[in-house]
Amino acid sequence: MIKDTEILVIGAGPAGLAAASAAAFLGASVLICERDDAPGGQLVKQTHKFFGSEKQYAGDRGIYIGRRLTGAVRENPQIELMTNATVLGIYDDGIVTVLHDNRHLKIRPQKTIVATGAAEKFLAFPGNDLPGIYGAGAVQTLMNVAGVRPAERVLMVGAGNIGLIVTYQLLQAGVQVAGVIEAAPKIGGYLVHASKIRRAGVPILTRHTVCEAFGTDQLEGVRICRLDDQGQKIPGSEETVACDTLCLAVGLTPLTELCWQAGCEMAWIRELSGHVPIVDENLETSVPGLYAAGDVSGIEEASSAMVEGRLAGLAAAGSLGYRPEQAKEEILAARAELAELRSGPTGGKIMAGLARMREAGKTKGGVFVC
Amino acid sequence: MLIETGIPTAEDLQSVTPPAGRLARGAVAIAECFQKIPCNPCTRACPRHAIRIEPDINETPQIDYEACTGCGACIARCPGLAIFVVDMTYSDSEALVMLAFEFLPVPEAGQLACGLDREGKELGWFPVVRVVSGGKENKTYTVSLAVPRELAMEVRNIRAGGYQNGKQNG
């Protein structure tokens, strides 16, 4: 049996939930497929307060923003939320296949919004397969979702926002953090996050990297060293840090498998943290009717993921003919919000990445100009 | 450098410190927020509209020290926990420092807490004067600490736990 839906949203994180609500707001009926057993995406473990403006619920804790977005979706009779539903493929005949509770479903959407998010990057070094070496996301899940204290003493790798925030949350869970090391010469995350852990006594060492991890049956310590201006290891600068857990927060990469498989024009954009689908100003990819919103189209903050989701949801529903005037107005408002979030120095990287993505779209697409 | 260590420099701090005359008149907010990031909940937190982020959301907050009463409503609202209130007039020898706190256990008024500086170094044990919860969803506590006046610009955190049931000396 084929299940028909007007709009299919893949992923129930901040972008997907916002996309579904926006599309339903205009009158479209929406099906969300989420591969996890609960909606919310990464918001379910973000116990810190979010940045941005009140339009993106700034000042509220991520976990409550997730509950709010999920609540709005659950209350909306226009939206069906399917969890334990992994989208497997998007086909030329318009059929999308889904694995749901061990059953293979076929869905025929008129429009599809890919909001699959991102995956953590890993780091290559001797000993990196020892038990006790985690991605920061896993540590956060253990602590903030499962309520398990994940370690006694941690060394954090990466001073981007995730590394800084997870360090703070480890301290809140009563875990010792030996330090945060960062290969770059500067702290990449927000400095207020850095100052927060610094005044709790955690040193932040820029220009430092992992040489190797060691331990007999599990991690017992890590050797770190300093890096010179060229990013090369400085001989003789090695130090040993005793710890039972090494937490890697070395960046995210967009989860674009479905975009590749659907045949979207893709481009590798460093500033957007990997290969991303080329999208137009409505976030529509080169495959007509297929949209990409949130981290899948470039790694950014959850606040912008929510706005991107809203924009894609409005554009998809608008293109189906739902309240076109209202859609147009709301789309302009969402674009203005994104422009505002990206207008400062921290948004510069994203803006440069988006410009390169558009350039790539012109060269690659020929007919497809974004 | 703040961007290498997470510790603001004396110059950074100078740029956000209210004028001496204003400090001498009583409680006032200090936003140790030095980086242009898209964030503005502090502007809505202030009942007197004394905090402005203009012309756009990426600017750092500017506090109108004349309008600010040092009420501390902004402290728990700042996502970066970067706003403090300092009252230099608290007593003859002490200043009151109000800071955001998100650890367990939460101290109680009357206990002594170990005060920390911006690097997490211990500065001594100081009486906790007041503890206010930010509410069910906000969850950030605002802790007021009576510190020797010369440490008013140094104490920016407390160590979680180990609180002593000492007498208030303020």
Coordinates of C-alpha atoms in Angstrom, one line a residue, chain A residues 19-302:
Chain A
A19 CA 9.1 22.9 8.9
A20 CA 6.1 20.7 9.7
S21 CA 4.4 23.4 11.9
A22 CA 5.0 26.1 9.3
A23 CA 3.6 24.0 6.4
A24 CA 0.6 22.9 8.5
F25 CA 0.0 26.6 9.5
L26 CA -0.6 27.4 5.8
G27 CA -3.0 24.4 5.6
A28 CA -0.9 21.6 4.2
S29 CA -1.0 18.1 5.6
V30 CA 2.3 16.8 6.8
L31 CA 3.9 13.5 7.7
I32 CA 7.2 13.6 9.7
C33 CA 9.4 10.5 9.7
E34 CA 11.9 10.4 12.6
R35 CA 14.3 7.5 12.9
D36 CA 14.8 7.9 16.6
D37 CA 12.1 6.7 19.1
A38 CA 11.3 10.3 20.2
P39 CA 11.1 13.6 18.4
G40 CA 13.3 16.6 19.2
G41 CA 16.6 15.7 17.6
Q42 CA 19.6 17.2 19.5
L43 CA 17.3 19.5 21.4
V44 CA 16.4 16.7 23.9
K45 CA 19.9 17.0 25.4
Q46 CA 20.6 20.7 25.2
T47 CA 20.2 21.7 28.8
H48 CA 21.8 25.1 28.3
K49 CA 20.0 28.3 27.4
F50 CA 19.9 29.2 23.8
F51 CA 21.2 32.3 22.1
G52 CA 19.5 34.3 19.4
S53 CA 16.4 36.5 19.7
E54 CA 13.0 35.8 21.3
K55 CA 11.8 34.8 17.8
Q56 CA 13.9 31.7 18.2
Y57 CA 13.1 31.3 21.9
A58 CA 16.5 32.7 23.0
G59 CA 17.1 32.6 26.7
D60 CA 15.1 29.3 27.0
R61 CA 16.8 26.0 27.5
G62 CA 17.1 23.8 24.4
I63 CA 15.3 21.0 26.0
Y64 CA 12.2 23.1 26.6
I65 CA 12.4 24.6 23.1
G66 CA 12.3 21.0 21.8
R67 CA 9.3 20.2 24.0
R68 CA 7.5 23.3 22.7
L69 CA 8.2 22.5 19.1
T70 CA 7.2 18.8 19.6
G71 CA 4.0 19.8 21.5
A72 CA 3.0 22.1 18.7
V73 CA 3.4 19.3 16.2
R74 CA 1.6 16.7 18.3
E75 CA -1.4 19.1 18.9
N76 CA -1.7 19.9 15.2
P77 CA -4.3 17.6 13.5
Q78 CA -2.7 18.4 10.1
I79 CA 0.6 16.7 11.2
E80 CA 1.3 13.0 11.6
L81 CA 4.5 12.2 13.5
M82 CA 6.0 8.8 12.9
T83 CA 8.9 7.8 15.1
N84 CA 11.2 4.7 14.6
A85 CA 10.8 5.6 11.0
T86 CA 14.0 5.6 9.0
V87 CA 13.8 6.9 5.5
L88 CA 15.7 4.6 3.2
G89 CA 15.4 6.1 -0.3
I90 CA 13.9 8.8 -2.4
Y91 CA 13.1 7.5 -5.9
D92 CA 12.5 9.0 -9.4
D93 CA 8.9 8.0 -9.5
G94 CA 8.2 10.1 -6.4
I95 CA 8.1 7.2 -3.9
V96 CA 10.0 7.4 -0.6
T97 CA 10.7 4.2 1.2
V98 CA 10.7 4.0 5.0
L99 CA 11.6 1.3 7.5
H100 CA 9.1 1.7 10.4
D101 CA 8.8 -0.8 13.2
N102 CA 10.4 -3.5 11.0
R103 CA 8.0 -2.9 8.2
H104 CA 8.8 -1.4 4.8
L105 CA 6.5 1.5 4.0
K106 CA 6.0 3.3 0.7
I107 CA 5.1 7.0 0.9
R108 CA 4.2 9.2 -2.0
P109 CA 4.7 12.9 -1.0
Q110 CA 4.1 15.9 -3.2
K111 CA 6.9 17.7 -1.6
T112 CA 9.7 16.5 0.6
I113 CA 11.8 18.4 3.2
V114 CA 15.1 16.8 4.2
A115 CA 16.0 17.8 7.7
T116 CA 18.3 15.0 8.6
G117 CA 20.8 17.1 10.6
A118 CA 24.5 16.2 11.0
A119 CA 26.9 13.6 12.3
E120 CA 30.0 14.0 14.5
K121 CA 33.4 14.0 13.0
F122 CA 36.1 11.7 14.5
L123 CA 39.8 12.2 14.9
A124 CA 42.6 9.8 13.8
F125 CA 45.3 9.1 16.4
P126 CA 47.0 6.0 17.9
G127 CA 44.8 4.3 20.5
N128 CA 41.5 6.0 19.4
D129 CA 39.7 2.7 19.6
L130 CA 40.1 2.3 23.3
P131 CA 37.0 2.1 25.5
G132 CA 36.5 5.5 27.0
I133 CA 36.8 7.6 23.9
Y134 CA 33.5 9.1 22.9
G135 CA 32.0 11.7 20.6
A136 CA 30.7 14.7 22.6
G137 CA 27.1 13.9 21.5
A138 CA 27.3 10.4 23.0
V139 CA 28.5 11.8 26.3
Q140 CA 25.7 14.3 26.3
T141 CA 23.2 11.6 25.6
L142 CA 24.5 9.5 28.5
M143 CA 24.3 12.4 30.9
N144 CA 21.3 14.4 29.8
V145 CA 19.0 11.8 28.3
A146 CA 19.9 8.6 30.1
G147 CA 20.9 10.2 33.4
V148 CA 24.2 8.3 33.5
R149 CA 27.4 9.9 34.8
P150 CA 29.7 9.1 31.9
A151 CA 33.1 9.5 33.4
E152 CA 35.2 10.4 36.4
R153 CA 37.7 12.6 34.7
V154 CA 37.5 13.8 31.1
L155 CA 39.8 15.5 28.6
M156 CA 37.8 17.5 26.0
V157 CA 39.1 17.9 22.5
G158 CA 37.7 20.9 20.7
A159 CA 36.8 24.4 21.9
G160 CA 33.9 25.0 19.6
N161 CA 30.5 25.5 21.1
I162 CA 29.8 21.8 21.5
G163 CA 33.1 21.2 23.3
L164 CA 32.6 24.2 25.6
I165 CA 29.0 23.4 26.3
V166 CA 29.5 19.7 27.0
T167 CA 32.4 20.6 29.3
Y168 CA 30.1 22.8 31.3
Q169 CA 27.4 20.1 31.4
L170 CA 30.0 17.5 32.6
L171 CA 31.0 19.9 35.4
Q172 CA 27.3 20.2 36.3
A173 CA 27.1 16.4 36.4
G174 CA 29.9 16.3 38.9
V175 CA 32.5 15.1 36.5
Q176 CA 36.1 16.4 36.6
V177 CA 37.3 18.0 33.4
A178 CA 41.1 18.0 33.1
G179 CA 41.0 20.6 30.3
V180 CA 39.8 21.5 26.9
I181 CA 42.4 21.3 24.1
E182 CA 42.0 23.0 20.7
A183 CA 44.2 22.7 17.7
A184 CA 43.3 26.1 16.3
P185 CA 45.1 29.2 17.7
K186 CA 41.7 30.6 18.9
I187 CA 38.6 29.4 20.7
G188 CA 36.0 28.7 18.1
G189 CA 32.9 28.7 20.3
Y190 CA 31.2 31.6 22.0
L191 CA 33.6 33.3 24.4
V192 CA 30.9 33.5 27.1
H193 CA 30.8 29.7 27.1
A194 CA 34.6 29.6 27.4
S195 CA 34.6 32.1 30.3
K196 CA 32.0 30.1 32.1
I197 CA 34.1 26.9 32.2
R198 CA 37.3 28.9 32.7
R199 CA 36.0 30.5 35.9
A200 CA 35.0 27.0 37.1
G201 CA 38.7 26.2 36.9
V202 CA 39.0 24.3 33.6
P203 CA 42.0 25.3 31.5
I204 CA 41.5 25.9 27.8
L205 CA 44.7 25.1 25.8
T206 CA 44.6 26.4 22.2
R207 CA 47.3 25.2 19.7
H208 CA 47.2 21.7 21.3
T209 CA 46.4 18.3 19.9
V210 CA 46.1 14.6 20.9
C211 CA 49.3 12.6 20.1
E212 CA 48.0 9.3 21.4
A213 CA 45.7 7.7 23.8
F214 CA 46.9 4.8 26.1
G215 CA 45.5 2.3 28.5
T216 CA 45.5 -1.5 29.0
D217 CA 41.8 -2.4 28.9
Q218 CA 40.4 1.1 28.8
L219 CA 41.6 4.6 28.5
E220 CA 44.0 5.6 31.2
G221 CA 45.5 8.7 29.8
V222 CA 46.2 10.9 26.8
R223 CA 49.4 12.4 25.5
I224 CA 49.0 15.8 24.1
C225 CA 51.4 18.3 22.6
R226 CA 51.6 21.9 21.4
L227 CA 51.3 22.9 17.8
D228 CA 53.3 25.6 16.0
D229 CA 52.0 28.4 13.8
Q230 CA 51.9 25.9 10.8
G231 CA 49.9 23.5 12.9
Q232 CA 52.8 21.1 13.2
K233 CA 53.6 19.2 16.4
I234 CA 56.4 20.8 18.5
P235 CA 58.9 18.1 19.5
G236 CA 59.4 17.9 23.2
S237 CA 56.2 19.7 24.1
E238 CA 54.4 16.4 25.0
E239 CA 52.5 16.2 28.2
T240 CA 50.5 13.4 29.7
V241 CA 46.9 13.9 31.0
A242 CA 45.4 11.2 33.2
C243 CA 41.8 10.6 32.4
D244 CA 39.3 7.8 32.0
T245 CA 37.4 9.5 29.2
L246 CA 38.4 11.4 26.1
C247 CA 35.6 13.4 24.6
L248 CA 35.8 14.5 20.9
A249 CA 34.0 17.6 19.9
V250 CA 35.9 18.2 16.6
G251 CA 33.0 19.3 14.5
L252 CA 29.9 18.1 12.6
T253 CA 29.4 17.1 9.0
P254 CA 26.0 17.3 7.2
L255 CA 24.1 14.0 6.9
T256 CA 23.4 14.2 3.2
E257 CA 23.0 10.5 2.1
L258 CA 19.4 11.1 1.1
C259 CA 20.3 14.2 -0.9
W260 CA 23.0 12.3 -2.8
Q261 CA 20.7 9.4 -3.4
A262 CA 17.9 11.6 -4.6
G263 CA 20.3 13.1 -7.2
C264 CA 20.6 16.6 -5.8
E265 CA 23.4 18.7 -7.2
M266 CA 26.0 18.8 -4.4
A267 CA 29.0 21.0 -3.6
W268 CA 31.8 20.7 -1.1
I269 CA 31.8 23.9 0.9
R270 CA 34.4 24.1 3.7
E271 CA 32.5 26.9 5.5
L272 CA 29.4 24.7 5.6
S273 CA 31.4 21.8 7.0
G274 CA 31.2 19.4 4.1
H275 CA 29.2 18.4 1.1
V276 CA 25.9 20.1 1.0
P277 CA 23.0 20.2 -1.5
I278 CA 22.8 23.3 -3.6
V279 CA 19.7 25.1 -2.7
D280 CA 17.8 28.2 -3.8
E281 CA 16.6 31.0 -1.6
N282 CA 13.5 28.9 -0.7
L283 CA 15.9 26.0 0.3
E284 CA 14.7 23.9 -2.7
T285 CA 17.4 21.6 -4.1
S286 CA 18.1 20.9 -7.8
V287 CA 15.5 18.1 -7.5
P288 CA 12.2 19.9 -7.9
G289 CA 10.0 19.6 -4.8
L290 CA 12.9 18.5 -2.6
Y291 CA 14.0 20.9 0.1
A292 CA 16.9 20.8 2.6
A293 CA 16.8 22.7 5.9
G294 CA 19.0 22.8 9.0
D295 CA 22.4 21.2 9.5
V296 CA 22.0 19.0 6.4
S297 CA 22.5 22.1 4.2
G298 CA 25.4 23.4 6.3
I299 CA 26.4 23.2 10.0
E300 CA 25.0 26.2 11.9
E301 CA 23.2 26.9 15.2
A302 CA 19.9 25.4 16.2

